[in-house]
Short mmCIF file of C-alpha atoms in Angstrom, two decimals:
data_model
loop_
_atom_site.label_atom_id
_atom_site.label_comp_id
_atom_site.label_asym_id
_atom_site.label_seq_id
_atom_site.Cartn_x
_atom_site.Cartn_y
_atom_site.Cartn_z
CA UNK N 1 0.00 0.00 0.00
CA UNK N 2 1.18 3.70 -0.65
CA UNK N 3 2.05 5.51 2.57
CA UNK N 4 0.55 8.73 0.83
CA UNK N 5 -2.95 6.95 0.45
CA UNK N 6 -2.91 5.44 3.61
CA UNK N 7 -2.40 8.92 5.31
CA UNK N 8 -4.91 10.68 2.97
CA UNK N 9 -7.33 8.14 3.96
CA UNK N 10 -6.56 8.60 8.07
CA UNK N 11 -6.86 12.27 7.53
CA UNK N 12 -10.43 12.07 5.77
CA UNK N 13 -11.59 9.64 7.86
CA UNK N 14 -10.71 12.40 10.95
CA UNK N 15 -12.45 15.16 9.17
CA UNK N 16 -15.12 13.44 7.27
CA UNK N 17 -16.26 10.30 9.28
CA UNK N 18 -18.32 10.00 12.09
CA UNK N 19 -18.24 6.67 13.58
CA UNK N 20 -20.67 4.53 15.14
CA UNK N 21 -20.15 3.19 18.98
CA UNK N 22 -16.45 4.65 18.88
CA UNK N 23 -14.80 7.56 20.61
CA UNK N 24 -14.89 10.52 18.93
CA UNK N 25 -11.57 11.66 21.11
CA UNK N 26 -9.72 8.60 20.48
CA UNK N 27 -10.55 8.72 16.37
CA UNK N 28 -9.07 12.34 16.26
CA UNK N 29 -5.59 11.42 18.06
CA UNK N 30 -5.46 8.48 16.47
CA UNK N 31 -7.22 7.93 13.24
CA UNK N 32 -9.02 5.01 12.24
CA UNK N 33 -7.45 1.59 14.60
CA UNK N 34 -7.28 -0.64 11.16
CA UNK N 35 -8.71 -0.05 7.63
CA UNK N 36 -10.03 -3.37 5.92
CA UNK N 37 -9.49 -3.75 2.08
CA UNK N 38 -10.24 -6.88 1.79
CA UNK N 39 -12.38 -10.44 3.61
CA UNK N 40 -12.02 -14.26 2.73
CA UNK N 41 -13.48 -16.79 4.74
CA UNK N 42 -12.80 -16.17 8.43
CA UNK N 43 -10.32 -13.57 7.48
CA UNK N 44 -10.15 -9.66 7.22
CA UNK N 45 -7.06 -8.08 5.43
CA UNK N 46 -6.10 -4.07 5.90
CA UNK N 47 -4.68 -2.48 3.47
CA UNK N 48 -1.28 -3.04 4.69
CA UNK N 49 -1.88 -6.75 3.56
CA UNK N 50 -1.85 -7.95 7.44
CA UNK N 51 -4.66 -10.94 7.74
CA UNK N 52 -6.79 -10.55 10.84
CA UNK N 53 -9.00 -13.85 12.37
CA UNK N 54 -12.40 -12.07 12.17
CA UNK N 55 -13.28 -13.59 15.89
CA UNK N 56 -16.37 -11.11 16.13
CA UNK N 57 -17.86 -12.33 12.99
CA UNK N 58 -17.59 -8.50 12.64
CA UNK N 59 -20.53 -7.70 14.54
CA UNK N 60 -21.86 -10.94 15.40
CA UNK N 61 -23.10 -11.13 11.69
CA UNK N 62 -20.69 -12.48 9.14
CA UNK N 63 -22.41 -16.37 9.54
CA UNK N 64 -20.93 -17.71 6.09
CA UNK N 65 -17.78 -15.76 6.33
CA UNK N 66 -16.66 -13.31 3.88
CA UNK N 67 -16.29 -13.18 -0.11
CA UNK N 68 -19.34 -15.67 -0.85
CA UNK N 69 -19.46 -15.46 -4.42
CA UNK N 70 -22.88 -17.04 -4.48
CA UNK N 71 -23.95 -14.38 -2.75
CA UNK N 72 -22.72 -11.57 -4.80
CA UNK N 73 -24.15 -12.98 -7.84
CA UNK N 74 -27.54 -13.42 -6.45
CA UNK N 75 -27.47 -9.82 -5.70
CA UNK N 76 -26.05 -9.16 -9.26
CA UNK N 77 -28.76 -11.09 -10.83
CA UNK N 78 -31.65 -9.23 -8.63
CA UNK N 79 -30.18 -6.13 -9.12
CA UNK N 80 -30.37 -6.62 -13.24
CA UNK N 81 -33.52 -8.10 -12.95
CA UNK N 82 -35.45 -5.65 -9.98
CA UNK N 83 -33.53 -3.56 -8.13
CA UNK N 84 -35.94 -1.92 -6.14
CA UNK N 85 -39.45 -2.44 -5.51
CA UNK N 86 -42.17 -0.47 -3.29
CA UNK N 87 -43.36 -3.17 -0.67
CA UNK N 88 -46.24 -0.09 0.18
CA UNK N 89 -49.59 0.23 -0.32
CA UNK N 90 -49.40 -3.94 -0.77
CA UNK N 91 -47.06 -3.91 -3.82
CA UNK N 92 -44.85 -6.74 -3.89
CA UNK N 93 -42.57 -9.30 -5.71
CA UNK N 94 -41.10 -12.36 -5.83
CA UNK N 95 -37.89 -12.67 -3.40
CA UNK N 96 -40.00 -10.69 -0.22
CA UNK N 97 -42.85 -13.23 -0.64
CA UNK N 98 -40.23 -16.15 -1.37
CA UNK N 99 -38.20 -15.13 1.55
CA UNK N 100 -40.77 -14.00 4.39
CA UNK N 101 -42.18 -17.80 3.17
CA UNK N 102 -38.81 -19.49 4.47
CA UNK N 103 -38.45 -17.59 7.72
CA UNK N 104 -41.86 -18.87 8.59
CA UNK N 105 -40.81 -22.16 7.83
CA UNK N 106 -38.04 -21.92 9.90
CA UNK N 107 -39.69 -20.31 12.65
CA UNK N 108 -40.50 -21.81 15.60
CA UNK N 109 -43.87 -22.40 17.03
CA UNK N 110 -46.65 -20.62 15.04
CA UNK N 111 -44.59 -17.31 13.75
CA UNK N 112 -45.75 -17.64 10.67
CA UNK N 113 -45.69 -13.65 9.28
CA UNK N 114 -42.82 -11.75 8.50
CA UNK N 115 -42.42 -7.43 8.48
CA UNK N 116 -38.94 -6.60 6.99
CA UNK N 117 -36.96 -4.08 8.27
CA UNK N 118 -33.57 -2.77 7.01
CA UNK N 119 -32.02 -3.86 10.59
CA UNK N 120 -31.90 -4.95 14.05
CA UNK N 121 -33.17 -1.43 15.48
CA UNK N 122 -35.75 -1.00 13.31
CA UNK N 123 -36.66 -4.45 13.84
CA UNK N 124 -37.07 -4.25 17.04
CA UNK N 125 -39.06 -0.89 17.17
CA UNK N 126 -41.53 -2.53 14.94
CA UNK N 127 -41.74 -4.93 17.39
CA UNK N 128 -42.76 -2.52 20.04
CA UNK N 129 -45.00 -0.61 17.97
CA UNK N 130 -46.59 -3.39 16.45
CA UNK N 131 -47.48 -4.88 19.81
CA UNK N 132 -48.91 -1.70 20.92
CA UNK N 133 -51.17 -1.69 17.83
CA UNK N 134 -52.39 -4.75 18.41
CA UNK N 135 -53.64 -4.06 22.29
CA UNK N 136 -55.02 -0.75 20.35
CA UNK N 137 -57.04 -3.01 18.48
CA UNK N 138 -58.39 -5.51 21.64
CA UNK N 139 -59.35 -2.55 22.57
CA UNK N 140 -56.98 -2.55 25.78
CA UNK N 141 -54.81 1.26 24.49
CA UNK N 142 -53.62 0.99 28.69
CA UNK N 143 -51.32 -1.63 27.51
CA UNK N 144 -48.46 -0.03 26.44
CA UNK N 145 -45.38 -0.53 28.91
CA UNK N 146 -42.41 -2.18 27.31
CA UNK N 147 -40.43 -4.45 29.87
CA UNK N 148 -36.68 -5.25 29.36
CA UNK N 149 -33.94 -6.85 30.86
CA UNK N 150 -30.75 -5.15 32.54
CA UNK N 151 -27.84 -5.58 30.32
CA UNK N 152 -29.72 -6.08 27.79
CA UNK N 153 -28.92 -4.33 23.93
CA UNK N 154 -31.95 -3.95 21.59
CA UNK N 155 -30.79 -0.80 19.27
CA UNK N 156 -30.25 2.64 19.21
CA UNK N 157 -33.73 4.00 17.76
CA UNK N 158 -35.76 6.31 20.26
CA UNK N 159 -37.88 3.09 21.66
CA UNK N 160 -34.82 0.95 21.40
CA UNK N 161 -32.70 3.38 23.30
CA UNK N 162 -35.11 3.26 26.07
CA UNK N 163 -35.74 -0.60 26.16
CA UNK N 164 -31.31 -1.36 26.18
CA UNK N 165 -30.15 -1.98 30.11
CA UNK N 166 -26.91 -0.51 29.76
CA UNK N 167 -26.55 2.55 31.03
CA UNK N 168 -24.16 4.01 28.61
CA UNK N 169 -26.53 4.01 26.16
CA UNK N 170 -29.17 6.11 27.69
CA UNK N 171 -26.60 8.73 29.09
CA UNK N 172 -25.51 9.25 25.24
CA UNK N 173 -28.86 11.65 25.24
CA UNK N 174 -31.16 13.42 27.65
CA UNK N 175 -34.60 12.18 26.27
CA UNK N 176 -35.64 8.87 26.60
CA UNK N 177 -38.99 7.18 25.69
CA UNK N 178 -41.39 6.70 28.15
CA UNK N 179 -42.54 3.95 29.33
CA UNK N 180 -39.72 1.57 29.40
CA UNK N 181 -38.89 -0.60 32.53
CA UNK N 182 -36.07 -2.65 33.02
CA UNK N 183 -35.46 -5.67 35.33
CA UNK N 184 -32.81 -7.73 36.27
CA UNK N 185 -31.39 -9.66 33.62
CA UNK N 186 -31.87 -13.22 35.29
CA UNK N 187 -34.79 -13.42 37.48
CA UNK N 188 -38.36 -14.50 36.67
CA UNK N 189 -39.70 -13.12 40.40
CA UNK N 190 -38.55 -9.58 39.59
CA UNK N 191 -39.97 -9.75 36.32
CA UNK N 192 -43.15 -10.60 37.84
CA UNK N 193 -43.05 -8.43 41.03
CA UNK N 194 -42.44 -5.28 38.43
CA UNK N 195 -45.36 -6.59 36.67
CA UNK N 196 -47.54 -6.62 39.50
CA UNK N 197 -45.92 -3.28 40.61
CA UNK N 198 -47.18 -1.89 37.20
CA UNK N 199 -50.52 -3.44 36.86
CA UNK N 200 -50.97 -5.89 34.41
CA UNK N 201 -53.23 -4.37 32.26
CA UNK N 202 -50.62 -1.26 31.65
CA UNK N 203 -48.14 -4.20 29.93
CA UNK N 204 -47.58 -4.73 26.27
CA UNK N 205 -45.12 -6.73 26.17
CA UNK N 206 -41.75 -8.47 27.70
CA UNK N 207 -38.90 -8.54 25.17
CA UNK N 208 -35.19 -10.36 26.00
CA UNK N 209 -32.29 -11.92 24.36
CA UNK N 210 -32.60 -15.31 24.68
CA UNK N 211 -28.89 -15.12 25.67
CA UNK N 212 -27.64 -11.24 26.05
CA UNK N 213 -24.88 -10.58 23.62
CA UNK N 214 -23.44 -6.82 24.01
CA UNK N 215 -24.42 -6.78 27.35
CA UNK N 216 -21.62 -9.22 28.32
CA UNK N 217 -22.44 -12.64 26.73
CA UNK N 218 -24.73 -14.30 29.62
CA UNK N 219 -26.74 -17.49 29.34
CA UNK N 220 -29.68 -18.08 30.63
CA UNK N 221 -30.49 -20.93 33.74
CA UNK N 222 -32.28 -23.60 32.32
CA UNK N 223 -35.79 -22.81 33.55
CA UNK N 224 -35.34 -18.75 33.20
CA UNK N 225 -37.24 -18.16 29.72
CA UNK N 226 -39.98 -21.18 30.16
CA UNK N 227 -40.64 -18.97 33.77
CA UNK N 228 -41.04 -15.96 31.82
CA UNK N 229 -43.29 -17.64 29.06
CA UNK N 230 -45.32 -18.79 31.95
CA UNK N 231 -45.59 -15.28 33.54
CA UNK N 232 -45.77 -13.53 30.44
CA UNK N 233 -49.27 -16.02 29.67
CA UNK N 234 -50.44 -15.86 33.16
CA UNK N 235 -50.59 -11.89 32.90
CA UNK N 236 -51.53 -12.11 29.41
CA UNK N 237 -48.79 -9.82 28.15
CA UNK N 238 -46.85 -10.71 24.85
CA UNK N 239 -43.42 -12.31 24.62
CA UNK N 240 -41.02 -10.96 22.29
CA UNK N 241 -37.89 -12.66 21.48
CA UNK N 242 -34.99 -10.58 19.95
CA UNK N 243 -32.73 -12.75 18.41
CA UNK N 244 -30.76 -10.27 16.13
CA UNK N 245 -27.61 -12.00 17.18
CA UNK N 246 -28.48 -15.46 18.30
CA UNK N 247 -30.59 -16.01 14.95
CA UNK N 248 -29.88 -18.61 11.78
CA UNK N 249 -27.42 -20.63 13.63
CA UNK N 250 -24.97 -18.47 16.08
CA UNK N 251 -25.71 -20.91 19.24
CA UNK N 252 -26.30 -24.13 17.18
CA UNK N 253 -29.90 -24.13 16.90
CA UNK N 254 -31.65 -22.00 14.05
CA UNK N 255 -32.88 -20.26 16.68
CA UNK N 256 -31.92 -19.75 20.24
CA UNK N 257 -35.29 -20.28 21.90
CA UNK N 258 -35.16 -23.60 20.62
CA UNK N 259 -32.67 -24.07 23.27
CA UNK N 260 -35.70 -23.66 26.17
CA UNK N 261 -38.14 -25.28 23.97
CA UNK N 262 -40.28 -21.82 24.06
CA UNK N 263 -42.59 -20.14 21.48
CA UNK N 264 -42.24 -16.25 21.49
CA UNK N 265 -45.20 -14.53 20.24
CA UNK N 266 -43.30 -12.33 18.40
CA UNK N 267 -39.58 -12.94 17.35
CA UNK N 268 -36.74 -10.31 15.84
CA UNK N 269 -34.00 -10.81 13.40
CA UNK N 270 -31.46 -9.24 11.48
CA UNK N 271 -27.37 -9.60 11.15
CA UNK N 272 -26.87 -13.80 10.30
CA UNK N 273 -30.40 -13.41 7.67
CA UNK N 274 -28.03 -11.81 4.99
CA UNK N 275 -24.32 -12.60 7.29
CA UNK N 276 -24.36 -9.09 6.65
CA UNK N 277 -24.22 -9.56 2.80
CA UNK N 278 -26.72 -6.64 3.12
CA UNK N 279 -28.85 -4.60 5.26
CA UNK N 280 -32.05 -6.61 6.47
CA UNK N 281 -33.99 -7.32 9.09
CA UNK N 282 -37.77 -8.02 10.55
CA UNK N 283 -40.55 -9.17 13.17
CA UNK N 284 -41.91 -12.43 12.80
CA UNK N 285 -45.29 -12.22 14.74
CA UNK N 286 -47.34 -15.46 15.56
CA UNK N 287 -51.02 -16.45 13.92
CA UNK N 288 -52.85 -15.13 16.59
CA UNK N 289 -51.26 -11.68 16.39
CA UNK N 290 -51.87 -12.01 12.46
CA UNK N 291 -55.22 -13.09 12.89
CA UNK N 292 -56.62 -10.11 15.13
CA UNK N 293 -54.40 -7.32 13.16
CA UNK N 294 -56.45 -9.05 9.56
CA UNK N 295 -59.56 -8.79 12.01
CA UNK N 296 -59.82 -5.52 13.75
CA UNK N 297 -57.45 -3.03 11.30
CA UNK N 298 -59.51 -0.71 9.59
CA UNK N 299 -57.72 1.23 6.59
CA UNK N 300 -53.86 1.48 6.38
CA UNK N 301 -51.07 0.29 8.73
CA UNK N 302 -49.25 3.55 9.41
CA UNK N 303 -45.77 1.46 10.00
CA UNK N 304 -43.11 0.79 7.12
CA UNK N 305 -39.60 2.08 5.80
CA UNK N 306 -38.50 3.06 2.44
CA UNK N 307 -36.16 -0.63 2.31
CA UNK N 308 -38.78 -2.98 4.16
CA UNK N 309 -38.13 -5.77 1.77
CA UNK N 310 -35.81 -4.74 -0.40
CA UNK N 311 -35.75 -7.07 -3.26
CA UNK N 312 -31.77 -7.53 -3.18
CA UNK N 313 -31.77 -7.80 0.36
CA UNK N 314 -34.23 -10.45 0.18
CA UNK N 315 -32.15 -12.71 -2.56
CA UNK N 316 -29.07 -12.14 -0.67
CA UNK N 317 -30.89 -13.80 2.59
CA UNK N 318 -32.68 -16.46 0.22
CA UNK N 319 -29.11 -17.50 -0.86
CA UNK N 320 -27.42 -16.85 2.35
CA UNK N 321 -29.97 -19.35 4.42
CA UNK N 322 -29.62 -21.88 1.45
CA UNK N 323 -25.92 -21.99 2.11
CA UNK N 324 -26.08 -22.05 5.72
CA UNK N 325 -28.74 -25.29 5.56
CA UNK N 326 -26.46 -27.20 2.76
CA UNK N 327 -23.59 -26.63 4.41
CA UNK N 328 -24.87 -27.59 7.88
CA UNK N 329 -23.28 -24.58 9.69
CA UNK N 330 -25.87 -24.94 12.28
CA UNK N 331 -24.40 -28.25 13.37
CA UNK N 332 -21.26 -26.99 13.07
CA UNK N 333 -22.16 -24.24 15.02
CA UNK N 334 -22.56 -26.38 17.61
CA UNK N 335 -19.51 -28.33 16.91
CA UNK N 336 -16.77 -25.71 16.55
CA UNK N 337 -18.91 -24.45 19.66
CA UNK N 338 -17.85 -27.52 22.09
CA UNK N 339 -14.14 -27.10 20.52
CA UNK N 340 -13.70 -23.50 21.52
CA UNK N 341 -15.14 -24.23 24.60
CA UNK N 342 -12.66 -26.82 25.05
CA UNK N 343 -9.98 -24.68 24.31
CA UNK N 344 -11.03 -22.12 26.22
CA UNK N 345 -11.20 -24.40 29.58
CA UNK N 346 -7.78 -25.28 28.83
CA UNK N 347 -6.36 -21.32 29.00
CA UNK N 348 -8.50 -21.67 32.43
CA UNK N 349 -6.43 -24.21 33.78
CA UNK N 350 -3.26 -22.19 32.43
CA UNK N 351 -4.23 -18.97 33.99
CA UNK N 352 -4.91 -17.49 37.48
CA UNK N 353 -7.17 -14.61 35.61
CA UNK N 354 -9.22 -16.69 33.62
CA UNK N 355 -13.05 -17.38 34.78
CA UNK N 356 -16.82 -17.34 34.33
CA UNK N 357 -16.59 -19.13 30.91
CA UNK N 358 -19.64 -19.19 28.54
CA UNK N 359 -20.30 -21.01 25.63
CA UNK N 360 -23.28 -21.32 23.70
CA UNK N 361 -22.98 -22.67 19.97
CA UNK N 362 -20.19 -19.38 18.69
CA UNK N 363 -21.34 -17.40 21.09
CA UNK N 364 -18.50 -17.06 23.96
CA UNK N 365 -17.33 -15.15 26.74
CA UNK N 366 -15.28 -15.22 29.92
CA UNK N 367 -14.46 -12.88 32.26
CA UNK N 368 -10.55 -11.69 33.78
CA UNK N 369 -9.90 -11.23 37.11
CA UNK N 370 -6.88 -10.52 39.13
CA UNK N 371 -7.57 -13.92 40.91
CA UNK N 372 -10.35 -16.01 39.46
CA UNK N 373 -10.55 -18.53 42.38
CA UNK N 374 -11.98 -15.51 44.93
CA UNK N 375 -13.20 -13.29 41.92
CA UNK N 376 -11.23 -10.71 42.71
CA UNK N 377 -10.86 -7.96 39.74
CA UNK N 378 -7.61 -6.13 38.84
CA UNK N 379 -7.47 -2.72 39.78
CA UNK N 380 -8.53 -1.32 36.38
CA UNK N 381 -9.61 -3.35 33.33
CA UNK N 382 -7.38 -5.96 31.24
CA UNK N 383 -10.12 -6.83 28.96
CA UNK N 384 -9.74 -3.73 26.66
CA UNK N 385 -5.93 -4.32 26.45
CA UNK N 386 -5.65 -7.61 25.98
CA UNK N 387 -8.36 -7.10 22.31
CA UNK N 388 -5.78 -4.51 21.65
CA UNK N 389 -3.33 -7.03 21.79
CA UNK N 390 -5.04 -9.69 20.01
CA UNK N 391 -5.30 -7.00 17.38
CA UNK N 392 -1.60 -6.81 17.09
CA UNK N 393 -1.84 -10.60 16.80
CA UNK N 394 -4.16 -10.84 14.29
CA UNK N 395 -7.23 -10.95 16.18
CA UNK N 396 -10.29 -9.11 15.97
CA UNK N 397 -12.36 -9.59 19.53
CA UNK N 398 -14.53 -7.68 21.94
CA UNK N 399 -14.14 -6.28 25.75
CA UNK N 400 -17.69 -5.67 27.65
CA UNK N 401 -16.41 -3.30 30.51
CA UNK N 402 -20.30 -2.50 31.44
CA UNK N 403 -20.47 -2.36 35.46
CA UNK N 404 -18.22 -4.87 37.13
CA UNK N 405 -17.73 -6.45 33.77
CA UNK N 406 -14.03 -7.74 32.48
CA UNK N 407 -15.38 -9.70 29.84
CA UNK N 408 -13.19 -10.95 26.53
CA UNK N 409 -16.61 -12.00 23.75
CA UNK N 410 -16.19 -14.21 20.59
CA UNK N 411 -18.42 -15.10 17.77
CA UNK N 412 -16.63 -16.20 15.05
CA UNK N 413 -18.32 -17.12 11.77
CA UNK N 414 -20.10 -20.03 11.73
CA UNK N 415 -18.03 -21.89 9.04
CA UNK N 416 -14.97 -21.64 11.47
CA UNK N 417 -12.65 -24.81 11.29
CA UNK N 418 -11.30 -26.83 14.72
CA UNK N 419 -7.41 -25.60 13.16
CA UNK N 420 -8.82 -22.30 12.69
CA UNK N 421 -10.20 -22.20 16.78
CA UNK N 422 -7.01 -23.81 17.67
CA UNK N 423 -5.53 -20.44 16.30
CA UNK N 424 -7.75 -17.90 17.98
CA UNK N 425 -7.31 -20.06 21.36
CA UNK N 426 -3.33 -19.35 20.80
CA UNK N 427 -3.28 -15.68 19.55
CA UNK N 428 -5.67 -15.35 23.24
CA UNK N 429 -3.17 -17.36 25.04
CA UNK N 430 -0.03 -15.11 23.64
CA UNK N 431 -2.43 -12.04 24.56
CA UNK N 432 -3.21 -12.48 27.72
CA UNK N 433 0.88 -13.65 28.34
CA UNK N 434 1.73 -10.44 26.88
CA UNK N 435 -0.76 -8.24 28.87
CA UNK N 436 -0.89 -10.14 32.22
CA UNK N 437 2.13 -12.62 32.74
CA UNK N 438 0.18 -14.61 34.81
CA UNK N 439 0.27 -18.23 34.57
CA UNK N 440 -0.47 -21.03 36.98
#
């Protein structure tokens, strides 16, 4: 690469750029931390020509990997054939219908009707206003209280602002949406005594992760989301499941809930649909919801963006589940996912620091403290250095440093080989050498 480009593009980037969930400070001293030319596989390149293990999947989406040529020419061919279509005022065509068709296939339960979004923010505030429409129509417009989890992530639109549990996000403005109430992340009895707090009948709906990705990468006890199910139908409020990261495969099921054995009434996706091949996202909402919305709505449904089923998007997806089910990358999901656990239990015998670890299909995390054994933490966070590290290495990972968290997160693409885990265990082994020195 040409030193002269390279700088020009640092400098623009400063003056020009304005990135998303990054400091703004940091960017200005320091320009952008790597610029990718180029992805193959499980790989990133910069434009240096230094190869990076995408461990992140980039951001939890890149399920097939990168440079899927099947998937460029199905966009290709859509784009020459339809570009762009109105999905409005019930116009439609042939990959929406195809592809909405699929996800209710794969759906579990009876989610059987799909609204397309361009994302996981959008897709989940269609959730909430969807849900709210629908007690509008029962003729119950009291219902309209959103509860969430703490910890939780579910966007950065005005209602999915409000319904995240991190803190950070809401202190990033000085207006949130009413309405929103937040409970701890792993108990059914709080969830129920801030229903009962509430009133029932002021409810909409309950929305979680089935396993909380940016929040820190926790995993739910056994009996925590069949408890909520139960509450959520003893109350008669809905159950939304937002599975914009744990969708098509990330924990080895298709979907998480499948995990628990429970039936959302209303489920979100996005990232894995397209493996981020292309913006998309949506709601799928159960027959019953379907049924009183075809019922009760009079005239139009005042809820849609300019991309809801993009016709590109939608082939990408069509193409990107096809490869994902022939090439069994939900099993291997779940395969890869016991090896990287393994590997990751192994570092835990090496080192003091190591604890807390948490697997679920590619979906991992583990937390560093000073001394794992009594939990005690180091006197200001590793977890952000040792990423930077594994950066260096050729890396790409995630610190959560939310609260009393120290937390290293992984989610590599799903069609990650055992040699390839092997080398993200040992580029996390040399990190943590490098940054702590601490071995047993």
């Amino acid at each position: 690469m040409n030193k002269e480009k390279e700088i020009n593009l640092e400098n623009l980037d400063k003056k020009h750029f304005l990135h998303p969930t990054s400091s703004i400070k940091q960017q200005q001293e320091d320009g952008p931390a790597i610029i990718f030319e180029e992805g193959k596989g499980i790989y990133l390149k910069d434009i240096n020509g230094k190869e990076y293990i995408e461990g992140m999947s980039s951001l939890w989406n890149v399920a097939v990997g990168y440079g899927r040529k099947e998937l460029a020419k199905a966009a290709k061919k859509q784009m020459k054939k339809l570009s762009f279509s109105s999905a409005f005022s019930t116009f439609s065509h042939e990959s929406a219908i195809l592809l909405a068709e699929k996800i209710a296939r794969l759906a579990p339960g009876n989610l059987n009707t799909v609204f397309f979004t361009s994302g996981g923010s959008e897709a989940n505030e269609s959730a909430f206003k969807l849900v709210r429409h629908y007690w509008l129509l029962k003729g119950e417009p009291e219902r309209k209280k959103i509860i969430s989890r703490k910890k939780a992530y579910h966007g950065v639109a005005a209602g999915t602002t409000s319904a995240t549990g991190i803190v950070e996000f809401h202190q990033m403005t000085n207006s949130l949406a009413p309405d929103f109430l937040h409970v701890d992340s792993d108990s059914v009895a709080a969830l129920k005594k801030e229903i009962e707090k509430e009133g029932p009948k002021t409810i909409a709906a309950f929305i979680a992760e089935p396993v909380i990705g940016a929040g820190g990468m926790f995993i739910p006890d056994s009996d925590y989301l069949k408890g909520v199910r139960k509450v959520c139908d003893e109350y008669g409020i809905l159950f939304i499941a937002d599975e914009v990261i744990t969708g098509f495969g990330r924990t080895g099921k298709m979907f998480a809930v499948e995990h628990w054995d429970v039936k959302p009434d209303l489920l979100v996706f996005a990232k894995g649909v397209t493996s981020g091949y292309f913006p998309l996202g949506g709601v799928i909402i159960s027959e019953e919801i379907h049924d009183l919305l075809k019922e009760k709505s009079q005239g139009t449904l005042f809820h849609g963006f300019t991309y809801s089923g993009h016709p590109v998007g939608c082939s990408i997806a069509l193409k990107n589940l096809e490869i994902i089910e022939r090439e069994h990358l939900v099993a291997n999901s779940s395969l890869m996912g016991s090896e990287l656990l393994n590997g990751l239990k192994k570092m835990e015998n090496q080192f003091h620091c190591i604890g807390e670890i948490r697997v679920i299909g590619l979906l991992a995390g583990f937390e560093l403290y000073e001394n794992a054994q009594t939990k005690t933490r180091f006197s200001e966070k590793v977890a952000p250095k040792i990423v930077a590290e594994c950066a260096k290495l050729g890396l790409i990972c995630r610190s959560v440093t939310y609260d009393d968290s120290d937390t290293i997160v992984l989610a590599p693409p799903l069609i990650i080989t055992k040699e390839e885990i092997e080398k993200v265990i040992n580029i996390l082994k040399n990190a943590i050498e490098i940054v702590i020195e601490d071995k047993k």
